[in-house]
Coordinates of N, CA and C in Angstrom, one line a residue:
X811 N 55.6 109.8 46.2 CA 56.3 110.9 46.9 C 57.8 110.5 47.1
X812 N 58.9 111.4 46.8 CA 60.2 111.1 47.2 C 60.2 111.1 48.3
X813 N 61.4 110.7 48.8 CA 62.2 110.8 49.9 C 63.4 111.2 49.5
X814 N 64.3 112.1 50.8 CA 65.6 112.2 50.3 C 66.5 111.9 51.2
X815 N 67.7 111.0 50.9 CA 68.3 110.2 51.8 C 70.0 110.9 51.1
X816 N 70.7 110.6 52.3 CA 72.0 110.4 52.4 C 72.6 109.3 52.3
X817 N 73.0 109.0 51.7 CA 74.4 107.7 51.6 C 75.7 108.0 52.2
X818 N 75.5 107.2 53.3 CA 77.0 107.2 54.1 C 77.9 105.7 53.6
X819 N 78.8 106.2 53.0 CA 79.8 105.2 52.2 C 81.2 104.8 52.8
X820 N 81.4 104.0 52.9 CA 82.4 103.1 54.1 C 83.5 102.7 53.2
X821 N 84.6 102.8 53.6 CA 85.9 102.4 52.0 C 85.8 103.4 51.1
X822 N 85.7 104.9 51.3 CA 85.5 105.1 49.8 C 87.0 106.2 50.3
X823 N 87.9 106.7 49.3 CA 89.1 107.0 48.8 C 89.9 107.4 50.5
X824 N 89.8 105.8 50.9 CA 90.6 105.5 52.0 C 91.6 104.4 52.0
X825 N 92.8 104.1 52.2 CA 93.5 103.1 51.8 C 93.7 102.4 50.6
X826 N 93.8 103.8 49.7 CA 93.9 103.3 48.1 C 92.9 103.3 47.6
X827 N 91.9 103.1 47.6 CA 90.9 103.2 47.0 C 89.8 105.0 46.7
X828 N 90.8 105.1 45.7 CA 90.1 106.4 45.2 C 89.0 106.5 44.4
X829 N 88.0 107.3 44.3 CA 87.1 107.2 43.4 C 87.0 108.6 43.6
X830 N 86.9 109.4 42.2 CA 86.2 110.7 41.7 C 84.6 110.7 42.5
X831 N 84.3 112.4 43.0 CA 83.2 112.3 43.7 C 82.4 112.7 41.9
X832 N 82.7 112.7 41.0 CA 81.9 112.7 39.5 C 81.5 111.4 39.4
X833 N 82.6 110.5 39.2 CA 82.5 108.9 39.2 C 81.1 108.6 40.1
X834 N 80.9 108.5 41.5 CA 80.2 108.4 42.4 C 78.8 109.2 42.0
X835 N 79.0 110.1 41.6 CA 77.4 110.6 41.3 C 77.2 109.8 40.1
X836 N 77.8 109.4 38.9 CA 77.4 108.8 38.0 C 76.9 107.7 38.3
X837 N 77.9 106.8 39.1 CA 77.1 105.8 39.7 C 75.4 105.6 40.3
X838 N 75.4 106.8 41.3 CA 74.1 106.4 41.5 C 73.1 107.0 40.5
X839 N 73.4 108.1 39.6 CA 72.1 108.1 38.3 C 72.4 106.9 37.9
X840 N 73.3 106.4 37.7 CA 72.9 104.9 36.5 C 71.6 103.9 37.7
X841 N 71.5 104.0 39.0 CA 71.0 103.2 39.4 C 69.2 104.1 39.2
X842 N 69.0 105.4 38.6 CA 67.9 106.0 38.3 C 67.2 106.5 39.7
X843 N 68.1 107.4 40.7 CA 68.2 107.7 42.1 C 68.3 109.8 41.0
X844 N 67.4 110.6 42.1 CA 66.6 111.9 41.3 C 67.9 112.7 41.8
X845 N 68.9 113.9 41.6 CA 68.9 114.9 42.1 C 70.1 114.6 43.2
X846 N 71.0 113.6 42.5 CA 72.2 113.0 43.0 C 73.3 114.4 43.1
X847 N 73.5 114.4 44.4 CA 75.0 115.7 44.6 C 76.0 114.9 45.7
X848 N 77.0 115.2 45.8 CA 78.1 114.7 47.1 C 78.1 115.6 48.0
X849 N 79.2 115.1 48.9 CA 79.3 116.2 49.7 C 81.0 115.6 50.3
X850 N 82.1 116.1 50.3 CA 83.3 116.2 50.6 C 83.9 114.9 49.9
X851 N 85.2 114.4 49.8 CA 85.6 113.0 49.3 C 85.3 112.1 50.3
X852 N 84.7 112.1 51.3 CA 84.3 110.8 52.0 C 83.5 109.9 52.1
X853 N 82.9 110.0 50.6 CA 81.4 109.2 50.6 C 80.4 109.4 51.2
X854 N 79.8 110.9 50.4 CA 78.6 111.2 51.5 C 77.9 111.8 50.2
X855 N 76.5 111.0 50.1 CA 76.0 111.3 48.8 C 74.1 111.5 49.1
X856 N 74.3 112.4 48.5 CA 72.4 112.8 48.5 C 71.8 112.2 47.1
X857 N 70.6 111.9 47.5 CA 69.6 111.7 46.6 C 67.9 111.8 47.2
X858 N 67.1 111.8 45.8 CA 65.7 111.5 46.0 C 65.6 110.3 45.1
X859 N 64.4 109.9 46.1 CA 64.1 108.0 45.7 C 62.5 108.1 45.7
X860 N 61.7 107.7 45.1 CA 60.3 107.3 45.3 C 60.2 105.8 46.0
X861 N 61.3 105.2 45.7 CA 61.7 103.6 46.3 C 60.9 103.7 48.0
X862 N 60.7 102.7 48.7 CA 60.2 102.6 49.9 C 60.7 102.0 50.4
X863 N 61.6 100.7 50.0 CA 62.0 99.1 50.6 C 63.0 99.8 50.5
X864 N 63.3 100.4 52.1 CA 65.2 101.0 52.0 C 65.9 99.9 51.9
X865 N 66.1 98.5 52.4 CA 66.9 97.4 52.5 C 67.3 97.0 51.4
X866 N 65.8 97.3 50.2 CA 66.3 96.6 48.6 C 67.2 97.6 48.2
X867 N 66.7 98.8 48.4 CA 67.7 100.4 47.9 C 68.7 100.2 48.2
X868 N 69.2 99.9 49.6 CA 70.7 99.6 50.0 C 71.4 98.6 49.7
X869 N 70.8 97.5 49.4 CA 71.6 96.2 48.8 C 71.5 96.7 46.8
X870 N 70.8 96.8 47.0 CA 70.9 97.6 44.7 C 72.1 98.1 44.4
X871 N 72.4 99.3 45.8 CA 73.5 100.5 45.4 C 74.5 99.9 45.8
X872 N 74.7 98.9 46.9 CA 75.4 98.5 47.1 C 76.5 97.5 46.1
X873 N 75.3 96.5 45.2 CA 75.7 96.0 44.4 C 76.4 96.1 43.3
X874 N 75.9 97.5 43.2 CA 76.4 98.1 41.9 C 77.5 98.8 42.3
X875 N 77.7 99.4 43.3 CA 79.2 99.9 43.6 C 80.3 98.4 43.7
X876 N 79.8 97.7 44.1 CA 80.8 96.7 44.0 C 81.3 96.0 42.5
X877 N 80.2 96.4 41.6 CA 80.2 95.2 40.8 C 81.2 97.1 39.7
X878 N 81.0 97.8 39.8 CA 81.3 99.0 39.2 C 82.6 99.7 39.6
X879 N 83.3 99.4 40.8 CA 84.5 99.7 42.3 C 85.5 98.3 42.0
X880 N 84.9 97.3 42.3 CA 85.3 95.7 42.0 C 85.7 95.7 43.6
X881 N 84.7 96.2 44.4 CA 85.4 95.9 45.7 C 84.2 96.3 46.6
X882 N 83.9 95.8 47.8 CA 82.4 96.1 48.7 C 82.6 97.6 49.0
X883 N 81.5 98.1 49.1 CA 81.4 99.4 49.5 C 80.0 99.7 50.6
X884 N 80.3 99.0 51.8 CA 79.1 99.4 52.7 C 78.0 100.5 52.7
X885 N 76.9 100.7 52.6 CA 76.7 102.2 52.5 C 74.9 101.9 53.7
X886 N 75.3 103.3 54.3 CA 74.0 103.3 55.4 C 73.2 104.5 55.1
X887 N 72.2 104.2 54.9 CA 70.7 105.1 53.7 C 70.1 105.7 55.3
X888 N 70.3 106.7 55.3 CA 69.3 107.6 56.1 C 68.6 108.9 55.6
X889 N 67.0 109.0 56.1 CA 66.9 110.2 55.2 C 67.7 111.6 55.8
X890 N 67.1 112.2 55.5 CA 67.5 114.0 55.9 C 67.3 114.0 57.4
X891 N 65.9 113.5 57.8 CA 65.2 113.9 58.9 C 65.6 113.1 60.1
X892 N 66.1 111.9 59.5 CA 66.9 111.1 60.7 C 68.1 111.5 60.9
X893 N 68.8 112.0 60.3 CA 70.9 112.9 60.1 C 70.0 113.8 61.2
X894 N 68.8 114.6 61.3 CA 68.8 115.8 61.8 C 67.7 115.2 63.2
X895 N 67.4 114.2 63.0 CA 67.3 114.0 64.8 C 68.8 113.9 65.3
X896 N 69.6 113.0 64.7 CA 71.0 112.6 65.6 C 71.5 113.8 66.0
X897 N 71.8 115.2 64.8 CA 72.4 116.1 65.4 C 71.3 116.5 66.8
X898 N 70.0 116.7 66.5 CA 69.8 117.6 67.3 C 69.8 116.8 68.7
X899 N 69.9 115.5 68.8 CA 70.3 114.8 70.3 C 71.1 115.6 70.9
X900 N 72.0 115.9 69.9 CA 73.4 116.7 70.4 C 73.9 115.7 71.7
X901 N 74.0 114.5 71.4 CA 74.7 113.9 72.1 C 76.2 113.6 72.5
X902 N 76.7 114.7 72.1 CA 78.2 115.0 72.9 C 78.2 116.4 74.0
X903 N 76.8 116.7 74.2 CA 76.7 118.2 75.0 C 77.4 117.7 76.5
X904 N 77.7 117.0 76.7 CA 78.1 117.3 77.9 C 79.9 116.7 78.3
X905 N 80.6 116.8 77.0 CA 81.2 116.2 77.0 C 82.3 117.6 76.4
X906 N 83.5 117.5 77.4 CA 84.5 119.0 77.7 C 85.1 118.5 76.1
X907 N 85.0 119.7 75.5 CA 86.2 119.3 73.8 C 87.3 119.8 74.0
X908 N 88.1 119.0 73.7 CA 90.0 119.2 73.9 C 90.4 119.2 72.6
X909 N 91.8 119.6 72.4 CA 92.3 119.8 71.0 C 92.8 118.2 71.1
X910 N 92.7 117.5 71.9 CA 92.8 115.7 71.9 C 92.0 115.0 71.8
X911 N 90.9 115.5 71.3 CA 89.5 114.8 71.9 C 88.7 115.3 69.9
X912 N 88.0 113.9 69.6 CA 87.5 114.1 68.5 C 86.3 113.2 68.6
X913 N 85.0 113.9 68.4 CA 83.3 113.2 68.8 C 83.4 112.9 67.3
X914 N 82.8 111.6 67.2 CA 82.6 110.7 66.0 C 80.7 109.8 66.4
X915 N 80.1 110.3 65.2 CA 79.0 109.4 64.9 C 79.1 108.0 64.1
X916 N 79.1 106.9 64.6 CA 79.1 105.8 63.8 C 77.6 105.4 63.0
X917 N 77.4 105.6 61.9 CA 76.7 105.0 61.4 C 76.2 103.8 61.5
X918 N 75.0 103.0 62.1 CA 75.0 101.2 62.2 C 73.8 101.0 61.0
X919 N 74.5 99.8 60.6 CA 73.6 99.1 59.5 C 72.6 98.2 60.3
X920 N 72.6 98.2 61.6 CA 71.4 97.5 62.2 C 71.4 98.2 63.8
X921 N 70.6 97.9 64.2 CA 71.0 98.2 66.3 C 71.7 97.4 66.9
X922 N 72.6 98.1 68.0 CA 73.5 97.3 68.6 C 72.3 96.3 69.7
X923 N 72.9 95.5 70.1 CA 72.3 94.5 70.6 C 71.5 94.9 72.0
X924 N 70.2 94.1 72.0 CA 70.2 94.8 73.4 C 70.3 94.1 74.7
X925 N 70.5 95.3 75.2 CA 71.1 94.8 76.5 C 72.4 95.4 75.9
X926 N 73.1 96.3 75.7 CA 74.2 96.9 75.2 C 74.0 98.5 76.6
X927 N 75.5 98.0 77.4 CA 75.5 98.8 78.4 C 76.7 100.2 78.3
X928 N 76.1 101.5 78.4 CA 77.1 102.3 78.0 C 77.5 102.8 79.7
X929 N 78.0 103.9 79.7 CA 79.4 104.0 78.1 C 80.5 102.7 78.4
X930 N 80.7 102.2 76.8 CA 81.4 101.5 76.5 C 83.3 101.9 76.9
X931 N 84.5 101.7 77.0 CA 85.6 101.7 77.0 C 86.2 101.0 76.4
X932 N 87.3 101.4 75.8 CA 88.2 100.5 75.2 C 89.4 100.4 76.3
X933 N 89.8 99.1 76.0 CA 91.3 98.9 77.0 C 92.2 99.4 77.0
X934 N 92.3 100.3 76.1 CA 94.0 101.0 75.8 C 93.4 102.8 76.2
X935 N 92.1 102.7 76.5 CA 91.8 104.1 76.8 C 91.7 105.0 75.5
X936 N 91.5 104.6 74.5 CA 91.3 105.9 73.1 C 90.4 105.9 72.4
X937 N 88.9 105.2 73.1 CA 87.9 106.0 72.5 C 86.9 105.7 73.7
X938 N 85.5 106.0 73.9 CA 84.7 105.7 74.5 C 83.2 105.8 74.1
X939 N 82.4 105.0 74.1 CA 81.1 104.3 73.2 C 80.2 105.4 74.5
X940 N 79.4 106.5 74.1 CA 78.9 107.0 75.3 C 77.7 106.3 74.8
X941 N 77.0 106.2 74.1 CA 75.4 105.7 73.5 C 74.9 105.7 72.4
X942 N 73.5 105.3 72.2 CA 73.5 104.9 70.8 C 71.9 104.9 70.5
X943 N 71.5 105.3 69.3 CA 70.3 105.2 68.8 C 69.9 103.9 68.3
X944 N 68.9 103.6 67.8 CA 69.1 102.5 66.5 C 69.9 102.4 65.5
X945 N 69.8 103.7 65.0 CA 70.9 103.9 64.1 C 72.1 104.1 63.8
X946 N 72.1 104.7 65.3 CA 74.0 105.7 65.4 C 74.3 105.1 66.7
X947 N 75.9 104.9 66.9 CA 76.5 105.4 68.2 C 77.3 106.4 68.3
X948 N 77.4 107.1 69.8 CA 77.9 108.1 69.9 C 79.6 107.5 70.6
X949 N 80.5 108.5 69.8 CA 81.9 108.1 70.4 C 83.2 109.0 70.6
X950 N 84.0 109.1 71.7 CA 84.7 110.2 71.7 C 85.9 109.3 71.4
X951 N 87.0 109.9 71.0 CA 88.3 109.1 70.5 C 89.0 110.4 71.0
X952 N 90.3 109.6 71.9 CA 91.3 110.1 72.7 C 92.3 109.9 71.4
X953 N 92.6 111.3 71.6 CA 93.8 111.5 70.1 C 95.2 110.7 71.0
X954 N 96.0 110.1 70.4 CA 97.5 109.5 70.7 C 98.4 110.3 70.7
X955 N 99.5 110.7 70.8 CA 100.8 111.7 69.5 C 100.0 112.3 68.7
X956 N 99.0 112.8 68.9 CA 98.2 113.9 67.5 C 98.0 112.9 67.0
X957 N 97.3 111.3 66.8 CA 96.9 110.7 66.1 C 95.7 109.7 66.5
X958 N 94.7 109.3 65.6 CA 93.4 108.5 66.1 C 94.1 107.0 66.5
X959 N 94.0 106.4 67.2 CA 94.1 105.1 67.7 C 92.9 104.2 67.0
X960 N 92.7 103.5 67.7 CA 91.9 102.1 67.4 C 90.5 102.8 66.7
X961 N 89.7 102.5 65.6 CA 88.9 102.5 65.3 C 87.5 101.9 66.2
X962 N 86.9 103.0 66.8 CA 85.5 102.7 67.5 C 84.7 101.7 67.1
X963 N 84.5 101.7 65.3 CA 83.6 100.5 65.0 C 83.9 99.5 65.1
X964 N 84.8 99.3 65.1 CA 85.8 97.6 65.4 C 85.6 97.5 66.7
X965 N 85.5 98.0 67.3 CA 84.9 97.7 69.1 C 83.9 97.7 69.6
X966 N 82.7 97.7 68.6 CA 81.2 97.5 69.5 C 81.6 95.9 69.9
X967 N 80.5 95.4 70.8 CA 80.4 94.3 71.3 C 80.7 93.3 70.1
X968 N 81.0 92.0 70.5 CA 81.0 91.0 69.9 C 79.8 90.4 69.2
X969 N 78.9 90.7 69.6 CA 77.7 90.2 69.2 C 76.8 91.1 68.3
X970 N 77.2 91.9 67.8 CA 77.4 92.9 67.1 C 77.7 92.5 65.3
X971 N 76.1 91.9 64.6 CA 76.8 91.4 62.8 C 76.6 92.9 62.5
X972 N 76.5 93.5 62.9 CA 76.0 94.5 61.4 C 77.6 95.5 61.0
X973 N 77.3 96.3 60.0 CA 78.4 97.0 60.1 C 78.2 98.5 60.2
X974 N 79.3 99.3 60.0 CA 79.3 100.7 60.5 C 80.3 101.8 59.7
X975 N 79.9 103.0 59.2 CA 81.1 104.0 59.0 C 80.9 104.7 59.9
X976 N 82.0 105.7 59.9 CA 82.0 107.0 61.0 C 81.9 108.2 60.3
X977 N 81.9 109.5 60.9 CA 81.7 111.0 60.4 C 82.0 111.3 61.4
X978 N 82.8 112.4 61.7 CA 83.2 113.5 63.2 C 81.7 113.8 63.1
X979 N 81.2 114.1 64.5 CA 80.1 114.7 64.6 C 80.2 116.1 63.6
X980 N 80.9 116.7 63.9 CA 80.9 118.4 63.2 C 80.8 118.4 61.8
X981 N 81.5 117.2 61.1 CA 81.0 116.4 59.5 C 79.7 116.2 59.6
X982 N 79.3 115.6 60.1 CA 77.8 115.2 60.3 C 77.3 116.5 60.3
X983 N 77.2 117.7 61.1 CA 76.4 119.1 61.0 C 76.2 119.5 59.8
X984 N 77.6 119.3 59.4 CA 77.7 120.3 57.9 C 77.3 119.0 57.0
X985 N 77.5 118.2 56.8 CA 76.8 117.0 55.8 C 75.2 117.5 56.3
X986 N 74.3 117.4 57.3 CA 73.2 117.7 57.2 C 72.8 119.1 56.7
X987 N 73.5 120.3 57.0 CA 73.5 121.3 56.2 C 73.4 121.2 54.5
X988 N 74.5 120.7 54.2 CA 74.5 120.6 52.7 C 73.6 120.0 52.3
X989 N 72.7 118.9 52.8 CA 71.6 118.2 51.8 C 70.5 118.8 52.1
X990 N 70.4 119.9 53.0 CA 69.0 120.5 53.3 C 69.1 121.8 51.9
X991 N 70.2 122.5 51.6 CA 70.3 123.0 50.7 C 70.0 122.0 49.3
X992 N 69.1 121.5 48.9 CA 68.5 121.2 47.8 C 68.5 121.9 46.8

């Protein structure tokens, strides 16, 4: 039986590094992944897998984006049904939205540590870690001059190996929209 997962892609046509979202689907048919579509330029890609060992899945695709890119490309494998617990936590509901204010899901490639106490703050005041699943944290980022400051995933704790992309929460809705349309 398939499964169908999302690939959240970290580096992809950010800081020079562009890739065609055609390029990107090619990639993952060559790895023999069913029913490959994207979804906006920021590395957010559907597929169906019969695969089971998400870990081998994610280091495979990983490898091949590197070895295919010539540069690492993190990527965090969740199916459908996990994207659609996080939304439905709706874990920014209580949190006033400002035209300064931007809710961001960080993707984690492992769980933050435990014993990880929220909400987290940053020192300069422009973002704040409210909580976190195993898989996700939740995070509001205090816009600057109309601009994002410090990147949230660079600020989980120190003790913190794994790594992380982000999606605005409201990306995240419509990314889980788009891959339920199959």
């Amino acid at each position: 039986m398939s499964e169908n997962y999302i690939a959240f892609l970290r580096a992809i046509n950010v800081g020079g590094r562009t890739v065609k979202m055609e390029r990107l689907r090619e990639l993952f048919t060559e790895l023999g992944l069913d029913g490959v579509r994207t979804y906006i330029q920021s590395g957010n890609v559907f597929f169906s897998t019969a695969e089971t060992d998400r870990a081998a899945l994610t280091a495979r695709i990983e490898a091949h984006l590197a070895e295919a890119l010539g540069y690492a490309v993190p990527v965090m494998l969740r199916t459908v049904d996990e994207v659609a617990e996080v939304v439905d936590l709706d874990p920014f509901a209580a949190v006033e939205v400002t035209p300064d204010l931007r809710l961001c899901v960080l993707f984690l490639s492992e769980p933050l540590p435990d014993g990880t106490e929220f909400p987290i703050h940053s020192p300069k005041g422009d973002w704040d870690i409210l909580g976190a699943t195993p898989g996700a944290a939740f995070a509001v980022v205090h816009l600057r001059n109309g601009r994002l400051g410090t990147d949230p995933s660079t600020c989980l704790p120190k003790t913190y190996a794994g790594r992380t992309t982000a999606r605005f929460f409201h990306t995240t809705v419509k990314i889980l929209a788009a891959a339920r349309k199959a």
